[in-house]
Coordinates of C-alpha atoms and ligand atoms in Angstrom, one line a residue:
M1 CA 0.0 0.0 0.0
K2 CA 1.2 3.5 -0.8
K3 CA 2.0 5.9 2.0
K4 CA 0.1 9.0 1.1
F5 CA -3.3 9.6 -0.3
Y6 CA -4.9 12.3 -2.5
I7 CA -8.7 11.8 -2.8
T8 CA -11.1 14.0 -4.7
T9 CA -14.8 14.3 -5.2
P10 CA -16.2 15.7 -8.5
I11 CA -16.5 19.5 -8.3
Y12 CA -20.2 20.1 -8.3
Y13 CA -22.1 22.5 -10.4
P14 CA -23.5 25.3 -8.3
S15 CA -26.5 25.6 -10.5
A16 CA -28.8 24.7 -7.6
N17 CA -28.2 23.7 -4.0
A18 CA -26.7 20.4 -3.1
H19 CA -28.9 17.4 -2.8
I20 CA -28.4 14.0 -1.1
G21 CA -26.5 12.7 -4.2
H22 CA -23.8 15.2 -3.7
A23 CA -23.8 14.6 0.0
Y24 CA -23.4 10.9 -0.8
C25 CA -20.2 11.2 -2.8
T26 CA -18.6 13.8 -0.5
T27 CA -19.4 11.7 2.6
M28 CA -17.9 8.6 1.2
C29 CA -14.7 10.4 0.3
D30 CA -14.7 11.9 3.8
I31 CA -15.0 8.5 5.4
F32 CA -12.0 7.3 3.4
A33 CA -9.9 10.4 4.1
R34 CA -10.7 10.3 7.8
N35 CA -9.9 6.6 8.0
K36 CA -6.5 7.1 6.4
R37 CA -5.7 10.0 8.7
I38 CA -6.8 8.1 11.8
R39 CA -4.5 5.3 10.7
G40 CA -1.6 7.7 10.4
Y41 CA -1.4 8.2 6.7
E42 CA -0.9 11.7 5.2
T43 CA -4.0 12.5 3.2
Y44 CA -5.2 15.4 1.1
F45 CA -8.9 15.6 0.4
L46 CA -10.3 18.0 -2.2
T47 CA -13.7 19.0 -3.2
G48 CA -15.1 22.2 -4.8
T49 CA -17.5 23.7 -7.3
D50 CA -17.5 23.8 -11.1
E51 CA -18.7 27.3 -11.8
H52 CA -18.5 28.0 -15.5
G53 CA -20.7 27.1 -18.4
E54 CA -23.8 27.9 -20.3
K55 CA -26.2 26.4 -17.9
I56 CA -24.9 28.5 -15.0
Q57 CA -25.0 31.6 -17.1
K58 CA -28.6 30.9 -18.0
N59 CA -29.7 30.1 -14.5
A60 CA -28.1 33.4 -13.3
E61 CA -30.0 35.3 -15.9
K62 CA -33.3 33.8 -14.9
V63 CA -32.9 35.3 -11.4
N64 CA -31.4 38.6 -12.5
K65 CA -27.9 38.0 -11.1
T66 CA -24.5 38.1 -12.6
P67 CA -23.1 34.6 -13.0
Q68 CA -20.5 35.4 -10.3
E69 CA -23.1 36.6 -7.8
F70 CA -25.1 33.5 -8.6
V71 CA -22.2 31.0 -8.1
D72 CA -20.9 32.9 -5.0
E73 CA -24.1 32.3 -3.2
I74 CA -24.5 28.6 -4.1
A75 CA -20.8 27.8 -3.6
N76 CA -21.2 29.2 -0.1
N77 CA -24.2 27.0 0.5
F78 CA -22.2 24.0 -0.5
Q79 CA -19.4 24.9 1.8
N80 CA -21.8 25.4 4.7
L81 CA -23.4 22.1 4.0
W82 CA -20.0 20.4 4.1
R83 CA -19.2 22.1 7.4
T84 CA -22.5 20.8 8.8
L85 CA -21.9 17.3 7.6
K86 CA -18.5 17.4 9.2
I87 CA -16.6 17.0 6.0
S88 CA -12.9 17.2 6.6
N89 CA -11.8 18.5 3.2
D90 CA -8.4 20.1 3.1
D91 CA -9.3 22.6 0.4
F92 CA -12.3 23.8 -1.6
I93 CA -11.5 24.7 -5.1
R94 CA -13.8 27.1 -7.1
T95 CA -13.2 27.2 -10.9
T96 CA -13.7 31.0 -10.9
E97 CA -10.7 31.5 -8.7
E98 CA -7.6 33.1 -10.3
R99 CA -5.4 30.3 -9.1
H100 CA -7.5 27.9 -11.2
I101 CA -8.1 30.1 -14.3
K102 CA -4.4 30.7 -14.8
V103 CA -3.7 27.0 -14.8
V104 CA -6.5 26.2 -17.3
Q105 CA -5.1 28.7 -19.7
Q106 CA -1.6 27.3 -19.4
V107 CA -2.8 23.8 -19.8
F108 CA -4.6 24.7 -23.0
S109 CA -1.5 26.6 -24.3
H110 CA 0.7 23.6 -23.5
L111 CA -1.5 21.1 -25.2
Y112 CA -1.9 23.4 -28.2
Q113 CA 1.8 23.8 -28.6
N114 CA 2.1 20.0 -28.3
G115 CA -0.1 19.7 -31.3
D116 CA -2.8 17.9 -29.3
I117 CA -5.4 20.6 -30.0
Y118 CA -6.6 21.9 -33.4
L119 CA -9.2 24.3 -34.6
G120 CA -12.2 22.9 -36.4
N121 CA -15.9 23.0 -36.7
Y122 CA -18.2 21.2 -34.5
E123 CA -21.5 20.0 -35.6
G124 CA -23.4 17.6 -33.4
W125 CA -26.3 17.0 -31.1
Y126 CA -26.0 19.2 -28.0
C127 CA -27.6 18.6 -24.6
T128 CA -27.7 21.9 -22.8
P129 CA -28.3 20.6 -19.2
C130 CA -25.3 18.2 -19.6
E131 CA -23.3 20.6 -21.6
S132 CA -22.3 17.8 -23.9
F133 CA -22.2 17.2 -27.6
W134 CA -23.3 13.8 -28.7
T135 CA -23.0 11.9 -32.0
E136 CA -25.8 10.7 -34.2
T137 CA -25.5 7.1 -32.9
Q138 CA -25.4 8.2 -29.3
V139 CA -28.6 10.2 -29.4
G140 CA -30.4 7.5 -31.4
E141 CA -33.6 7.9 -33.4
E142 CA -35.4 9.7 -30.7
H143 CA -32.6 12.3 -30.3
L144 CA -32.3 12.0 -26.6
C145 CA -29.2 12.6 -24.5
P146 CA -27.7 9.3 -23.5
D147 CA -26.9 10.6 -20.0
C148 CA -30.0 12.4 -18.9
H149 CA -32.4 11.3 -21.6
R150 CA -33.6 14.8 -22.4
P151 CA -34.1 16.0 -25.9
V152 CA -30.9 17.3 -27.7
H153 CA -30.6 19.8 -30.5
K154 CA -28.4 20.2 -33.5
D155 CA -25.6 22.7 -33.0
K156 CA -22.6 23.9 -35.1
E157 CA -19.8 26.3 -34.2
E158 CA -16.1 26.9 -34.7
A159 CA -14.3 25.0 -31.9
Y160 CA -11.0 23.7 -30.7
F161 CA -10.7 19.9 -30.5
F162 CA -8.5 17.6 -28.5
N163 CA -7.1 14.8 -30.6
T164 CA -8.0 11.6 -28.7
K165 CA -6.3 9.3 -31.1
K166 CA -2.8 10.3 -30.1
Y167 CA -2.9 9.1 -26.5
L168 CA -5.5 6.3 -26.8
P169 CA -2.8 3.5 -27.0
D170 CA -1.2 4.9 -23.8
L171 CA -4.6 4.9 -22.0
L172 CA -5.5 1.4 -23.2
R173 CA -2.1 0.0 -22.1
F174 CA -2.4 1.7 -18.7
M175 CA -5.9 0.2 -18.2
D176 CA -4.6 -3.3 -19.0
E177 CA -1.6 -3.0 -16.8
H178 CA -3.5 -1.6 -13.8
P179 CA -6.6 -3.7 -13.2
K180 CA -7.6 -1.4 -10.3
F181 CA -7.4 1.8 -12.3
I182 CA -11.1 1.7 -12.9
T183 CA -13.4 0.2 -10.3
P184 CA -15.9 -1.4 -10.3
I185 CA -14.6 -3.3 -13.3
T186 CA -18.1 -3.2 -15.0
R187 CA -17.5 0.5 -15.5
K188 CA -14.4 -0.2 -17.5
N189 CA -16.3 -2.6 -19.7
E190 CA -19.1 0.0 -20.1
M191 CA -16.5 2.6 -21.3
M192 CA -14.9 0.2 -23.7
N193 CA -18.1 -1.0 -25.3
T194 CA -19.9 2.4 -25.4
F195 CA -17.2 4.8 -26.3
I196 CA -13.9 3.2 -27.2
K197 CA -14.7 0.2 -29.4
P198 CA -17.2 2.1 -31.6
G199 CA -14.4 4.6 -32.4
L200 CA -13.6 7.5 -30.1
E201 CA -14.4 11.0 -31.4
D202 CA -12.1 13.9 -30.8
L203 CA -13.3 16.0 -27.9
C204 CA -14.6 19.5 -28.4
I205 CA -12.9 21.7 -25.8
S206 CA -14.0 25.2 -26.6
R207 CA -17.2 27.2 -27.2
T208 CA -18.0 30.6 -28.7
S209 CA -21.7 30.8 -28.1
F210 CA -21.4 32.0 -24.5
D211 CA -18.7 33.7 -22.5
W212 CA -19.0 32.5 -19.0
G213 CA -15.9 30.4 -19.0
V214 CA -12.1 30.6 -19.1
P215 CA -11.0 32.6 -22.1
I216 CA -8.5 30.9 -24.3
L217 CA -5.4 33.2 -24.5
E218 CA -4.6 32.2 -28.1
N219 CA -8.1 33.2 -29.4
P220 CA -10.2 35.0 -26.7
K221 CA -13.5 34.7 -28.5
H222 CA -13.4 31.1 -27.3
V223 CA -13.9 30.0 -23.8
T224 CA -12.7 26.5 -22.7
Y225 CA -15.4 24.0 -22.8
V226 CA -16.5 23.2 -19.3
W227 CA -15.0 19.8 -19.0
M228 CA -11.4 20.8 -19.7
D229 CA -11.8 23.6 -17.3
A230 CA -13.4 21.3 -14.6
L231 CA -11.0 18.4 -14.8
T232 CA -8.0 20.7 -14.4
N233 CA -9.2 21.5 -10.8
Y234 CA -7.5 18.3 -9.6
I235 CA -4.1 19.8 -10.3
S236 CA -4.7 23.5 -10.1
A237 CA -5.9 23.0 -6.5
L238 CA -2.5 21.5 -5.6
G239 CA -0.7 24.5 -7.1
Y240 CA 0.4 23.0 -10.4
L241 CA 2.6 25.4 -12.4
N242 CA 2.8 27.6 -9.3
E243 CA 6.2 28.4 -7.8
N244 CA 4.8 27.4 -4.5
D245 CA 3.8 23.9 -5.6
S246 CA 4.8 21.8 -2.6
L247 CA 1.4 20.2 -2.5
F248 CA 1.6 19.3 -6.1
K249 CA 5.0 17.7 -5.6
K250 CA 3.8 15.8 -2.5
F251 CA 0.4 14.6 -3.7
W252 CA 0.8 14.3 -7.4
L253 CA 4.4 13.9 -8.5
D254 CA 5.5 11.7 -5.6
E255 CA 4.8 8.1 -6.7
E256 CA 4.3 7.2 -3.1
T257 CA 0.9 9.0 -3.2
E258 CA -2.1 7.1 -4.2
I259 CA -4.3 9.4 -6.3
I260 CA -8.0 8.5 -6.2
H261 CA -10.8 10.3 -8.1
V262 CA -14.2 9.3 -6.9
V263 CA -16.9 10.2 -9.4
G264 CA -20.5 9.3 -10.1
A265 CA -21.4 7.0 -13.0
D266 CA -22.8 10.0 -14.9
I267 CA -19.4 11.5 -15.4
S268 CA -17.1 8.5 -15.5
R269 CA -16.4 9.0 -19.2
F270 CA -14.7 12.3 -18.7
H271 CA -12.5 11.0 -16.0
I272 CA -11.7 7.6 -17.5
I273 CA -11.0 8.7 -21.0
Y274 CA -10.2 12.4 -21.4
W275 CA -8.6 13.3 -18.1
P276 CA -5.8 10.7 -18.4
M277 CA -5.2 11.9 -22.0
F278 CA -4.9 15.5 -20.9
L279 CA -2.4 14.4 -18.2
K280 CA -0.4 12.4 -20.8
G281 CA -0.2 15.6 -22.9
L282 CA 1.1 17.5 -19.9
N283 CA 3.6 14.7 -19.3
L284 CA 2.1 14.0 -15.9
R285 CA 1.3 10.6 -14.4
F286 CA -2.2 9.1 -14.4
P287 CA -4.3 8.8 -11.3
D288 CA -4.0 5.4 -9.6
R289 CA -7.8 4.9 -9.2
I290 CA -11.0 6.2 -10.7
F291 CA -13.7 4.9 -8.5
V292 CA -17.1 5.1 -10.0
H293 CA -20.0 5.2 -7.6
G294 CA -23.6 4.5 -8.4
L295 CA -26.4 7.0 -8.4
L296 CA -29.2 7.2 -5.8
D297 CA -32.7 7.6 -6.8
L298 CA -35.6 8.8 -4.8
N299 CA -38.4 6.2 -4.3
G300 CA -37.5 4.7 -7.6
E301 CA -37.3 7.9 -9.6
K302 CA -34.1 9.5 -10.9
M303 CA -33.1 12.5 -8.7
S304 CA -32.2 15.6 -10.5
K305 CA -31.9 19.2 -9.6
S306 CA -33.4 20.4 -12.8
R307 CA -36.5 18.3 -12.3
G308 CA -36.8 19.4 -8.6
N309 CA -37.1 15.8 -7.5
V310 CA -34.5 15.8 -4.7
V311 CA -34.0 15.2 -1.0
S312 CA -32.1 17.9 0.7
P313 CA -29.6 16.8 3.4
L314 CA -30.2 19.7 5.8
P315 CA -33.6 18.8 7.2
L316 CA -32.5 15.2 7.6
I317 CA -29.4 16.3 9.6
E318 CA -31.5 18.7 11.7
R319 CA -33.9 16.0 12.8
Y320 CA -31.7 12.9 13.0
G321 CA -28.2 14.2 13.4
V322 CA -25.1 14.2 11.1
D323 CA -24.2 10.7 11.9
A324 CA -27.6 9.2 11.0
L325 CA -27.3 10.6 7.5
R326 CA -23.6 9.7 7.1
W327 CA -24.3 6.2 8.3
F328 CA -27.3 5.7 6.0
L329 CA -25.3 6.8 3.0
A330 CA -22.3 4.7 3.8
R331 CA -24.1 1.6 4.8
E332 CA -27.3 1.2 2.9
F333 CA -26.0 0.3 -0.5
S334 CA -22.7 -1.0 -1.6
F335 CA -20.3 1.8 -2.7
G336 CA -20.1 1.3 -6.4
S337 CA -23.6 0.1 -7.0
D338 CA -26.7 2.2 -7.6
G339 CA -28.9 2.9 -4.5
R340 CA -32.3 4.0 -3.5
F341 CA -33.4 6.6 -0.9
T342 CA -36.7 5.9 0.6
P343 CA -37.9 7.1 4.0
E344 CA -38.6 3.5 5.0
L345 CA -35.1 2.4 4.3
F346 CA -33.6 5.4 6.1
V347 CA -35.6 4.8 9.3
E348 CA -35.1 1.1 9.3
R349 CA -31.3 1.4 8.8
I350 CA -30.9 3.8 11.7
N351 CA -33.0 1.7 14.0
L352 CA -31.3 -1.6 13.0
D353 CA -27.7 -0.6 13.1
L354 CA -27.5 2.5 15.3
A355 CA -30.3 2.2 17.8
N356 CA -30.4 -1.6 18.2
N357 CA -27.0 -2.9 17.4
L358 CA -24.6 -0.2 18.5
G359 CA -26.8 1.9 20.8
N360 CA -28.1 -1.1 22.8
L361 CA -24.8 -2.7 23.2
V362 CA -23.2 0.5 24.6
N363 CA -26.2 1.1 26.9
R364 CA -26.3 -2.4 28.3
T365 CA -22.6 -2.6 28.8
L366 CA -22.4 0.7 30.6
T367 CA -25.4 -0.3 32.8
M368 CA -23.7 -3.6 33.7
I369 CA -20.3 -1.9 34.5
N370 CA -22.1 0.5 36.8
K371 CA -24.0 -2.3 38.5
Y372 CA -21.3 -4.9 38.9
F373 CA -18.1 -2.8 39.2
D374 CA -19.3 0.6 40.5
G375 CA -18.6 2.1 37.1
I376 CA -14.9 1.1 36.8
I377 CA -13.9 -0.9 33.7
P378 CA -12.3 -4.1 35.0
S379 CA -9.3 -5.9 33.6
H380 CA -9.3 -9.4 32.0
N381 CA -7.9 -12.1 34.3
Q382 CA -6.4 -15.6 33.9
N383 CA -9.7 -17.4 33.8
M384 CA -10.8 -16.4 30.3
R385 CA -13.2 -18.9 28.8
D386 CA -13.3 -19.8 25.1
L387 CA -16.3 -17.6 24.7
D388 CA -14.3 -14.6 25.8
K389 CA -11.2 -15.5 23.8
N390 CA -13.3 -16.0 20.7
L391 CA -14.6 -12.5 20.9
G392 CA -11.0 -11.2 21.1
D393 CA -10.0 -13.3 18.1
L394 CA -13.0 -12.0 16.2
L395 CA -11.9 -8.4 17.0
V396 CA -8.5 -9.0 15.5
K397 CA -9.9 -10.7 12.4
T398 CA -12.4 -7.9 12.0
V399 CA -9.7 -5.2 12.1
D400 CA -7.8 -6.9 9.3
E401 CA -10.8 -7.3 7.1
Y402 CA -12.0 -3.8 7.8
E403 CA -8.7 -2.3 6.9
S404 CA -8.2 -4.2 3.7
L405 CA -11.8 -3.5 2.5
M406 CA -11.4 0.2 3.3
D407 CA -8.1 0.3 1.4
D408 CA -9.9 -1.1 -1.6
L409 CA -12.7 1.5 -1.2
K410 CA -15.2 -1.1 -0.3
I411 CA -16.4 1.3 2.3
T412 CA -19.8 -0.2 2.8
E413 CA -18.5 -3.7 3.3
S414 CA -15.8 -2.5 5.6
L415 CA -18.3 -0.8 7.9
A416 CA -20.5 -3.8 7.7
K417 CA -17.7 -5.9 9.2
V418 CA -17.7 -3.7 12.3
M419 CA -21.5 -4.1 12.6
E420 CA -21.0 -7.9 12.5
L421 CA -18.5 -7.6 15.3
L422 CA -21.0 -5.6 17.3
G423 CA -23.7 -8.1 16.5
A424 CA -21.4 -10.8 17.8
A425 CA -20.8 -8.8 21.0
N426 CA -24.6 -8.5 21.6
K427 CA -24.9 -12.3 21.1
Y428 CA -21.9 -12.7 23.5
I429 CA -23.9 -11.0 26.3
E430 CA -26.7 -13.5 25.8
E431 CA -24.3 -16.5 25.7
S432 CA -22.1 -15.4 28.6
E433 CA -25.1 -14.6 30.8
P434 CA -23.5 -12.0 33.1
W435 CA -26.6 -12.0 35.3
T436 CA -26.0 -15.7 36.0
L437 CA -22.4 -15.1 36.8
A438 CA -23.4 -12.3 39.2
K439 CA -25.9 -14.6 41.0
A440 CA -23.2 -17.1 41.4
S441 CA -20.8 -14.4 42.6
D442 CA -18.4 -15.3 39.9
I443 CA -16.4 -12.0 39.9
S444 CA -13.6 -13.2 37.7
G445 CA -16.1 -14.4 35.1
L446 CA -17.9 -11.0 35.3
E447 CA -14.6 -9.2 35.0
N448 CA -13.8 -11.0 31.8
V449 CA -17.2 -10.3 30.3
M450 CA -17.2 -6.6 31.1
A451 CA -13.6 -6.1 30.0
S452 CA -14.3 -8.0 26.7
L453 CA -17.4 -5.9 26.0
A454 CA -15.8 -2.6 26.9
N455 CA -12.7 -3.3 24.7
V456 CA -14.7 -4.5 21.8
I457 CA -17.0 -1.5 21.9
I458 CA -14.2 1.0 22.0
N459 CA -12.1 -0.7 19.3
A460 CA -15.2 -1.0 17.1
T461 CA -15.8 2.7 17.7
M462 CA -12.3 3.5 16.6
M463 CA -13.2 1.8 13.3
L464 CA -16.5 3.6 13.0
E465 CA -15.2 7.0 13.9
C466 CA -14.4 7.9 10.3
C467 CA -18.1 7.7 9.7
L468 CA -19.8 8.4 13.1
V469 CA -17.9 11.6 13.7
E470 CA -20.2 12.9 16.5
T471 CA -21.1 9.6 18.1
A472 CA -17.5 8.3 18.5
P473 CA -16.5 11.1 20.9
K474 CA -19.7 10.6 22.9
I475 CA -18.9 6.9 23.3
Y476 CA -15.3 7.6 24.4
Q477 CA -16.6 10.1 26.9
Q478 CA -19.2 7.7 28.3
F479 CA -16.4 5.2 28.8
G480 CA -14.3 7.9 30.5
L481 CA -11.4 7.6 28.1
S482 CA -8.5 10.0 27.5
K483 CA -7.4 10.7 23.9
K484 CA -4.5 8.3 24.2
Q485 CA -6.7 5.5 25.3
H486 CA -8.8 5.6 22.2
S487 CA -5.8 6.0 19.9
Y488 CA -6.0 3.7 16.8
E489 CA -2.7 2.1 17.7
F490 CA -4.7 0.0 20.3
V491 CA -7.4 -1.2 17.8
K492 CA -6.5 -4.8 18.1
E493 CA -5.8 -4.7 21.9
F494 CA -8.3 -6.6 24.0
N495 CA -7.2 -5.3 27.4
H496 CA -6.2 -1.7 27.2
L497 CA -9.0 0.1 29.1
A498 CA -8.9 -1.3 32.6
G499 CA -9.4 1.2 35.4
T500 CA -11.2 4.1 33.8
K501 CA -14.4 5.4 35.3
I502 CA -17.4 5.4 33.0
S503 CA -20.1 8.1 33.0
K504 CA -23.2 6.8 31.3
G505 CA -25.0 9.4 29.3
N506 CA -28.2 9.6 27.2
P507 CA -28.9 6.8 24.8
L508 CA -26.9 7.5 21.6
F509 CA -29.7 6.8 19.1
P510 CA -33.2 6.7 20.5
R511 CA -35.3 4.2 18.5
L512 CA -37.3 6.1 15.7
K513 CA -41.0 5.6 15.5
K514 CA -41.4 4.3 12.0
D515 CA -44.7 5.8 10.8
E516 CA -44.1 9.2 12.3
E517 CA -40.7 9.5 10.8
I518 CA -41.6 8.2 7.4
A519 CA -44.4 10.9 7.2
Y520 CA -41.9 13.5 8.2
I521 CA -39.3 12.5 5.6
N522 CA -42.0 12.4 2.9
S523 CA -43.0 15.9 3.9
I524 CA -39.5 17.3 3.3
S525 CA -38.8 15.5 0.0
Q526 CA -39.4 17.8 -3.0
H527 CA -41.5 16.4 -5.8
Ligands
ME8_1 O1 -21.2 16.7 -13.1 N1 -26.7 10.0 -6.7 O2 -21.4 18.2 -11.4 P1 -22.7 17.8 -10.8 C1 -25.4 9.9 -6.3 N2 -19.5 19.6 -12.5 N3 -24.6 10.9 -6.6 C2 -25.0 11.9 -7.3 C3 -26.3 12.1 -7.7 C4 -27.2 11.0 -7.4 N4 -28.5 11.1 -7.7 N5 -26.4 13.2 -8.4 C5 -25.2 13.8 -8.4 C6 -20.8 17.7 -12.5 N6 -24.3 13.0 -7.7 C7 -19.5 18.3 -12.9 C8 -18.3 17.5 -12.4 S1 -15.7 17.0 -12.0 C9 -14.3 17.5 -12.7 C10 -17.0 18.0 -12.8 C11 -22.9 13.3 -7.5 O3 -23.1 18.9 -9.8 C12 -22.1 12.2 -8.3 O4 -20.8 12.1 -7.7 O5 -23.7 17.4 -11.8 C13 -21.9 12.9 -9.6 O6 -20.9 12.4 -10.4 C14 -21.7 14.3 -9.3 O7 -22.6 14.5 -8.1 C15 -22.2 15.3 -10.4 O8 -22.3 16.5 -9.9

């Protein structure tokens, strides 16, 4: 495994406020970044907003604002949402910032001088909401955008093109030699069959029909087409071409850094095909991984800002807390597959995992430590039974599985392993019957059970902390732990907590009343 990590989300369009789909991708990247930091790896986590383009210009006009005023407000809302969701990004790049614009212009000039870009005429089918040109075959007889399925129109204009033939062999070779470059693998096959095998078209990278974009220095009536502008954020944010580019050296040039772009299935084409080609043209290395996540729908319907069919994260956070939303997003559907948001699934998931499995275990354990040991966590003794030892063995096995799944971005599966461990701990209470041990005054037996439970809970919490950012500190506090005692270095230790005084607090996740909460969530979903 590499030693450093650079993880990015897509930079979102501030054409309307963020919905749960944006929160999904950003939360998953945050979990990964926090996990790496907790485990001691240097990590840089980037997100931001993609502020140019015709759609933004039009949306601003509709509300009588300049494009800049328009994006300022929404970019600010995105940043506030990330703060509320406890997103630990190291930077937030906006494509209207000077530091970015300069780099886009120089990237264009460099590729132009390389002979990778030429001036031609573009004629094709254009989808305004997706800001994409499509070919005749792609739009089919019905002339619908293959991405969003809305009608497209014929358009023609003078434009610069990026020659995709030149670097295709490099890209294909890289794909073959690096099986993890595109995950899940189905996304690679999709790219090959839909775009590469039928013959890749050159990419249009400039427009003249609107001016809300980065002007091309060589020919300022052109602005860069939004994808070339947008993709460049991943290097402009690190200070590429800047004298003070220590971040770029550390997180891009250094081969010891694993570069991971996480993107939704809707934009995988740009990241898998064109971005590596731009990088090749700049003589820069490819990212290590492009992880394509699935899209969430709302009650079975595609969620989209322009259709107004979205769930906003804020009211969910206000009512259920940051961790409930983060947990649902991470745990409900496997990262990489498509998912569905329904109020029923949300309420059930919180009740099942957080109220029942985690919440009950913490509550029961603290109650018993109070009752049997006056609130002091006991130590294991020599008389450990197989039952106790097995739980310790399961802990060690879980940590190994959790880490390797997380490293492979199988975030859902990795958190599920921790839930299995907590499930086993709940079962262990039933099997070890502390109440019977107490009746028989078997103090050494009770010590082992309470020590096992406390250690498993705390070590599981260390693994969940990257997701449950508000709950983990509450658990540490209720178990009376200092920062050192819940340091990740002890994650496999089964006896590192003895002697601390617990202070039981309120239940972590009160059980939600299903019908009431489903009605509430329905009332806040826009249709
Ligand atoms: O495409 N479910 O921005 P965008 C899950 N600016 N994730 C979703 C989602 C859904 N229903 N809807 C959106 C752009 N997303 C460009 C990106 S990157 C150089 C430029 C997430 O605001 C998902 O990650 O349309 C998707 O790829 C991204 O938001 C698209 O955001």
